[in-house]
XYZ file of C-alpha atoms in Angstrom:
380
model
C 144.173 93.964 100.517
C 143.301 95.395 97.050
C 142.632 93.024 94.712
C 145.588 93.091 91.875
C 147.733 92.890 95.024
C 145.525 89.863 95.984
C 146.176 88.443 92.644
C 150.106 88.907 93.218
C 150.033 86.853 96.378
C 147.965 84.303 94.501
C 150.290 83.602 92.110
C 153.350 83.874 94.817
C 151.755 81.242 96.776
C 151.037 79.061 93.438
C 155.128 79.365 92.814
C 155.567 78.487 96.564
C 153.736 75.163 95.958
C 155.346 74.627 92.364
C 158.947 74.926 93.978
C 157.746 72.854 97.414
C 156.714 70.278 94.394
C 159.692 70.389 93.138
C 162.290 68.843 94.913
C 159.235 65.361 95.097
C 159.512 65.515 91.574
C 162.786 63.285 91.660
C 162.831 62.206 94.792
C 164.023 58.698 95.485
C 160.148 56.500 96.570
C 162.239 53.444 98.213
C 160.604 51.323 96.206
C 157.093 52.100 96.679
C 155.064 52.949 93.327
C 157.278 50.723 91.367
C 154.112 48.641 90.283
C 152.271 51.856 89.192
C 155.379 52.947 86.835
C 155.708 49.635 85.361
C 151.862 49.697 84.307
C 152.404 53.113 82.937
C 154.930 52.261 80.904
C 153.128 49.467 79.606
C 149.801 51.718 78.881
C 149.369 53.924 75.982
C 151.223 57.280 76.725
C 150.198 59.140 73.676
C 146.176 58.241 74.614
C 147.180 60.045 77.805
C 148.800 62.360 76.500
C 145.759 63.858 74.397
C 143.415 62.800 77.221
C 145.756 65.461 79.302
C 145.191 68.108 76.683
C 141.273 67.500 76.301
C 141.393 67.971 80.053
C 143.371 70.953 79.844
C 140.532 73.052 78.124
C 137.856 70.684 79.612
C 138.564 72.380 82.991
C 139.628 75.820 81.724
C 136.328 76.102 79.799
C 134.023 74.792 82.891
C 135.707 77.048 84.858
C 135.434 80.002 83.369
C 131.549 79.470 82.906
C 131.136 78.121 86.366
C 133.054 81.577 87.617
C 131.245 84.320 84.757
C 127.857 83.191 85.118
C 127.367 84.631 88.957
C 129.379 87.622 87.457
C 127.307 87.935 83.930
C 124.227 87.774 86.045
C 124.384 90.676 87.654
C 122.725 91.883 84.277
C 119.629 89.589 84.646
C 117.625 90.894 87.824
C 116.580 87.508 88.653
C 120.275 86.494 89.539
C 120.936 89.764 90.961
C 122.564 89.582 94.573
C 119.937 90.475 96.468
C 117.430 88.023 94.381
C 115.746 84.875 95.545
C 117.652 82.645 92.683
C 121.386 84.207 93.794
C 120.329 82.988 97.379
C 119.662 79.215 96.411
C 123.045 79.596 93.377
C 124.889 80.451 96.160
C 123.890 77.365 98.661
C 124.297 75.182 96.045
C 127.713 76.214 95.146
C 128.572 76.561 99.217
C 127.746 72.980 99.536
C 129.927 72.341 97.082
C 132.470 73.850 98.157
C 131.951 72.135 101.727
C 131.971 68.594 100.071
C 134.895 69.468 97.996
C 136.410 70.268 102.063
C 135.450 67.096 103.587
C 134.932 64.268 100.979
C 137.564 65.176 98.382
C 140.718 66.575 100.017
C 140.601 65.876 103.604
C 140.921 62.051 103.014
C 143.118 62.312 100.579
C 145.326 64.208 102.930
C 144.620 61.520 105.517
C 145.536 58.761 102.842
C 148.880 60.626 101.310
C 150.333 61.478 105.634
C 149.594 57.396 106.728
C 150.878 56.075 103.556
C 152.465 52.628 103.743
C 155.572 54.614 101.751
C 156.457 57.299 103.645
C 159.653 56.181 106.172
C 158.750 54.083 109.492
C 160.621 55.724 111.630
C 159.336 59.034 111.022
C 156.572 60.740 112.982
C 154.168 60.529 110.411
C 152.396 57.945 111.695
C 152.400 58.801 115.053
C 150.512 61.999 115.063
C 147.573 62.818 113.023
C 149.004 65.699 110.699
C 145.888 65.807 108.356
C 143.530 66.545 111.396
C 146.250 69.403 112.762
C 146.850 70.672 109.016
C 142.891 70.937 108.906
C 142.963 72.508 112.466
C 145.635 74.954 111.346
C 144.030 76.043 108.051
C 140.798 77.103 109.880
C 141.768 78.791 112.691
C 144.788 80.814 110.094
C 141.566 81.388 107.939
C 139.399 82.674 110.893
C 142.471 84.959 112.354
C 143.014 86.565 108.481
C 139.279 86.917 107.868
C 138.619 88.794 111.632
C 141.800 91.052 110.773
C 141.502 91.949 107.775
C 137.997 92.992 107.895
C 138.502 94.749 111.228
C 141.845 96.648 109.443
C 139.135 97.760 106.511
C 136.186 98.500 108.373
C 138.504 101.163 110.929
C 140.006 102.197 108.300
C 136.844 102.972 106.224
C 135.193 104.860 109.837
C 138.634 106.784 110.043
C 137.899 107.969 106.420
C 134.285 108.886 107.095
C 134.592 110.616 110.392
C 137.082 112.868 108.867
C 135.304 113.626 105.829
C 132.311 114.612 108.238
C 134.537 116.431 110.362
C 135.640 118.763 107.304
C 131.992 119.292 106.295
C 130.782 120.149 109.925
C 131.450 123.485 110.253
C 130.727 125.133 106.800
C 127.002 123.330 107.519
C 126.955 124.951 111.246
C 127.993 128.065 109.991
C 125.602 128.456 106.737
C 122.376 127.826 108.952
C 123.340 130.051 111.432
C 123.425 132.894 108.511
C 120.019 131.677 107.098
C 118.283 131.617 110.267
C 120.061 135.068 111.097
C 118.574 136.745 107.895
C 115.295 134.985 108.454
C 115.176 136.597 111.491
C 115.873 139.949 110.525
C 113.036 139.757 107.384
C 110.526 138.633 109.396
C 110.607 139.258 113.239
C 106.772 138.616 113.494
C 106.598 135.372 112.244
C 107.271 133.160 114.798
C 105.930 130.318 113.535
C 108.479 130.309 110.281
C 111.560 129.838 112.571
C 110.105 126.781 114.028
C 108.832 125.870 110.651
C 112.614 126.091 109.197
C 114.345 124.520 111.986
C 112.008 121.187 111.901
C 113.183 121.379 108.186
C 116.966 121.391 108.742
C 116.587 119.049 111.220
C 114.398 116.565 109.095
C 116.953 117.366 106.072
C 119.646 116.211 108.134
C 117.975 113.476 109.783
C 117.335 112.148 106.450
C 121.287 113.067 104.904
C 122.059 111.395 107.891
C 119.662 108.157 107.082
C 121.527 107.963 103.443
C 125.055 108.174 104.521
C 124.543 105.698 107.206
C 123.148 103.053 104.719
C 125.727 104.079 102.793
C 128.393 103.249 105.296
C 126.510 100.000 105.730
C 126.674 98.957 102.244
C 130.564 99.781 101.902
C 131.185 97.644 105.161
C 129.332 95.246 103.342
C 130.729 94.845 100.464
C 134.630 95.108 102.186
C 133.542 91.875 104.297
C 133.328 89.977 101.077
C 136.214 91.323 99.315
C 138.045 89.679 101.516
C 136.052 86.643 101.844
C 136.304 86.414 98.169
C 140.439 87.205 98.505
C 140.260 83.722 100.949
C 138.390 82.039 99.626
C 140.475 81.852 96.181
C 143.578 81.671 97.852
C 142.152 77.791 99.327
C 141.107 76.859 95.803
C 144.579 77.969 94.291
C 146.328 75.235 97.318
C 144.543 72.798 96.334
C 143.757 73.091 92.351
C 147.742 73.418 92.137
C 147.858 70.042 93.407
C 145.233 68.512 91.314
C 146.611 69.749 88.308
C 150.472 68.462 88.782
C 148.755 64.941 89.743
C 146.605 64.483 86.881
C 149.205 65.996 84.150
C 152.069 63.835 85.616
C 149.485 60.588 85.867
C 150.410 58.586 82.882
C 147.419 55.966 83.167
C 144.878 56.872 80.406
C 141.966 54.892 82.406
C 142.833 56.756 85.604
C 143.293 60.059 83.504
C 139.443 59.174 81.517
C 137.087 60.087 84.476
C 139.217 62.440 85.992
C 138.803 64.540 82.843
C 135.014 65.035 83.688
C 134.921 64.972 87.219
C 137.279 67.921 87.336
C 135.306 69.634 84.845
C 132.256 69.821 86.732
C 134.705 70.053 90.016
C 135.969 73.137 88.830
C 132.621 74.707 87.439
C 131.093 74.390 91.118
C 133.926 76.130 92.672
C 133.797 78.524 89.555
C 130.114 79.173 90.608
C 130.602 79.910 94.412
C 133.851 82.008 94.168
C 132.061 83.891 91.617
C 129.102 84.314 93.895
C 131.311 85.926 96.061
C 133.212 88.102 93.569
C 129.452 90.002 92.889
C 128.941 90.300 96.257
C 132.295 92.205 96.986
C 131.477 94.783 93.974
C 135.078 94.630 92.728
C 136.072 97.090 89.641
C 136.013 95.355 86.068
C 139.721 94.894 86.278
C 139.929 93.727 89.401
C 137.114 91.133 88.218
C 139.007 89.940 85.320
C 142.323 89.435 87.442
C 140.276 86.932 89.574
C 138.956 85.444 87.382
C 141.525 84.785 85.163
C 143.572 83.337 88.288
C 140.610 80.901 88.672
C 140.511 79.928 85.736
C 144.267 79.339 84.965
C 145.342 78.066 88.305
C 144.280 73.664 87.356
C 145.384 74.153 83.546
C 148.417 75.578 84.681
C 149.184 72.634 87.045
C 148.802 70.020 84.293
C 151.164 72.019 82.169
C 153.341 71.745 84.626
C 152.588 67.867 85.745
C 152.762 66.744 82.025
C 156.203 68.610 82.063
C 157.497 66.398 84.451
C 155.630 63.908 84.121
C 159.088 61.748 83.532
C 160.507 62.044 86.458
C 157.371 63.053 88.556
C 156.748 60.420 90.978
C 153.796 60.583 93.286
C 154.598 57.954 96.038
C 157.988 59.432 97.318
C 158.148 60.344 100.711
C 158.806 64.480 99.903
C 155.639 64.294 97.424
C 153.413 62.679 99.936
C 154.388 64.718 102.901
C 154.049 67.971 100.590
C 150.821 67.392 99.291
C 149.315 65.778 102.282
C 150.162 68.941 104.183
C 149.100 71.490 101.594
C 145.452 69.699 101.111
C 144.893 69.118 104.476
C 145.358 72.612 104.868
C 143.433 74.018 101.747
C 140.537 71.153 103.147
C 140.669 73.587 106.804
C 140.361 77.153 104.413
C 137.593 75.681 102.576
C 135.455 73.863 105.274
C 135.314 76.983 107.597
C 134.787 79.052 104.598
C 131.741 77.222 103.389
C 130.592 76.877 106.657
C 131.030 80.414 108.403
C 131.449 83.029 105.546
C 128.756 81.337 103.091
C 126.714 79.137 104.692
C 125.757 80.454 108.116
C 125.853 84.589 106.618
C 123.071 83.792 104.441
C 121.188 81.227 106.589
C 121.071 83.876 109.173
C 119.966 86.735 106.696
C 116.578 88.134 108.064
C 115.040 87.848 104.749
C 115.803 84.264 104.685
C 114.780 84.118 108.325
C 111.591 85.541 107.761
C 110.436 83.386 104.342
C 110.030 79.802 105.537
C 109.975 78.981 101.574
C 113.369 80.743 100.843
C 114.953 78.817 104.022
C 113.873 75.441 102.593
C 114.597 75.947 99.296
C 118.520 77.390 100.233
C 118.547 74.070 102.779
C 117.424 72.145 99.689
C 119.718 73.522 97.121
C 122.816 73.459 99.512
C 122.326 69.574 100.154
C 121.829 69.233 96.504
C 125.169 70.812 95.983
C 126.764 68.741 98.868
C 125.089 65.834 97.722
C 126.161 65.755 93.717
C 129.567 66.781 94.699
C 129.888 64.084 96.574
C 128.828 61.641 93.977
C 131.914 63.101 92.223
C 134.343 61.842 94.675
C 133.714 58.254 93.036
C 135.807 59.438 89.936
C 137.916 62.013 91.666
């Protein structure tokens, strides 16, 4: 999947969830929240209000530095990919993302499918649908990462063995001539024709050598195009969400912390996603597309929640099952991404393998990240 076409799914799926919103929006709660409205109606709206809009750029601006600065690095050849730093960056920012999986949307997706306000005789609390949405999102993650790299990596050999078919004979045939001619000048030196053949053969040995690396480093760098495509597409789920809730929230002392917890929430992600967008050597435009969608996706949602914000109610039955099914979901895309894609690929790389100081320091940095973002789940 190139990625402008990436992009367009993005922002199809982003609709999806908008519309799916929708219908929650005025949906009748039965009751439940009814305390909640009362004290927002009772609290200063127009404090919220410009709390909402400090948040707005709060998060835009942390996210677009969290995302650029993996991206503006490439420039500094300590934060190059293939650098010591960009090793422990990326931990850090996997462990983040791994937290963000398990502390901050799985329970809330837990909390939002067993809510006391969603209808008793439904099956909601009969079967745990957070667990199976988790479940789901993994193994649908796992099946689209497998695929999709084995489509692109066919597809590249496909290319490459015809190319090298076409190029075959003209080689074949151009030798043949030279030793031919060589031949013909000099019958008595023997030792020449040996002499030139060990040098074709080393020439192609080594042409050989080149194109395979290069081969190597193209397979590479499709892997994490599409583990950066993925990955984005389980922030977008679940930034959607956070950005309807906290521009429809109309409590200025719930809105307060949220402001900087999201800030540095979305900086983290920012900083791993970008990680990932160096690593897959995307064009410039194609770098500024995901970027952009990053960066836009929670500002966006607040738009949106503040423009419904009067009839938005988060306690209805529709809104809980909604959201608890999209985050438990986005919590499954996230988790195995931290875990298999980020994580265990650069835990496992031989130079970390073989530097016992670079394997601490990425175990250190990782917990760090897990740890800190975790911290955050007090305020958000």
């Amino acid at each position: 999947m190139r990625p402008p076409c990436a992009a367009l799914v993005l922002a199809a799926v982003a609709a999806l969830l908008l519309l799916l919103l929708a219908p929650a929006a005025r949906a009748d709660d039965g009751g439940c929240g009814a305390d909640g409205a009362a004290a927002a109606r009772g609290g200063d709206l127009a404090r919220a209000r410009a709390l909402k809009i400090a948040a707005f750029f709060s998060i835009l601006v942390c996210g677009a530095l969290g995302c650029c600065l993996p991206v503006l690095g490439r420039r500094v050849p300590a934060l190059r990919a293939d650098g010591d730093v960009f090793f422990l960056v990326k931990a850090f920012a996997a462990g983040v993302i791994l937290s963000t999986g398990f502390i901050h949307i799985l329970p809330d997706a837990f909390e939002k499918l067993t809510s006391e306000c969603l209808p008793a005789g439904g099956p909601w609390k009969d079967f745990p649908f957070a667990g199976f949405g988790a479940m789901v999102g993994a193994i649908g993650t796992l099946v689209v990462d497998t695929v999709a790299t084995g489509y692109f990596t066919r597809l590249h050999f496909k290319d490459r063995d015809a190319a090298a078919a076409v190029s075959a004979a003209p080689v074949g045939d151009d030798v043949e001539k030279k030793k031919q001619q060589a031949t013909a000048a000099a019958p008595h030196a023997g030792g020449c024709d040996d002499h030139e053949g060990h040098v074709h053969m080393h020439t192609h040995a080594t042409h050989g050598h080149a194109h395979g690396s290069t081969a190597m480093h193209k397979e590479h760098a499709l892997r994490h195009r599409v583990i950066a495509q993925v990955l984005e597409l389980g922030i977008v789920v679940h930034s959607v969400i956070i950005g309807i809730s906290l521009g429809a929230s109309k409590d200025p002392s719930t809105i307060k912390p949220l402001v900087v917890a999201l800030s540095f929430h979305q900086m983290f992600e920012g900083m791993g996603l970008g990680g990932c967008i160096v690593q897959a050597k995307f064009k410039l435009q194609s770098i500024v597309t995901m970027v952009l969608f990053f960066c836009l996706t929670t500002p966006v949602g607040i738009l949106v929640g503040i423009g419904i914000s009067s009839v938005y109610n988060e306690d209805s039955p529709t809104a809980l099952v909604v959201e608890g099914i999209l985050n438990s979901v986005a919590a499954g895309i996230l988790v195995y991404m931290a875990l298999v894609d980020l994580l265990a690929e650069d835990f496992m790389n031989p130079k970390v393998q073989s530097r016992g100081k670079l394997q601490l320091g990425i175990n250190v940095s990782m917990l760090v990240g897990v740890g800190l973002m975790s911290m955050l789940a007090k305020w958000a």
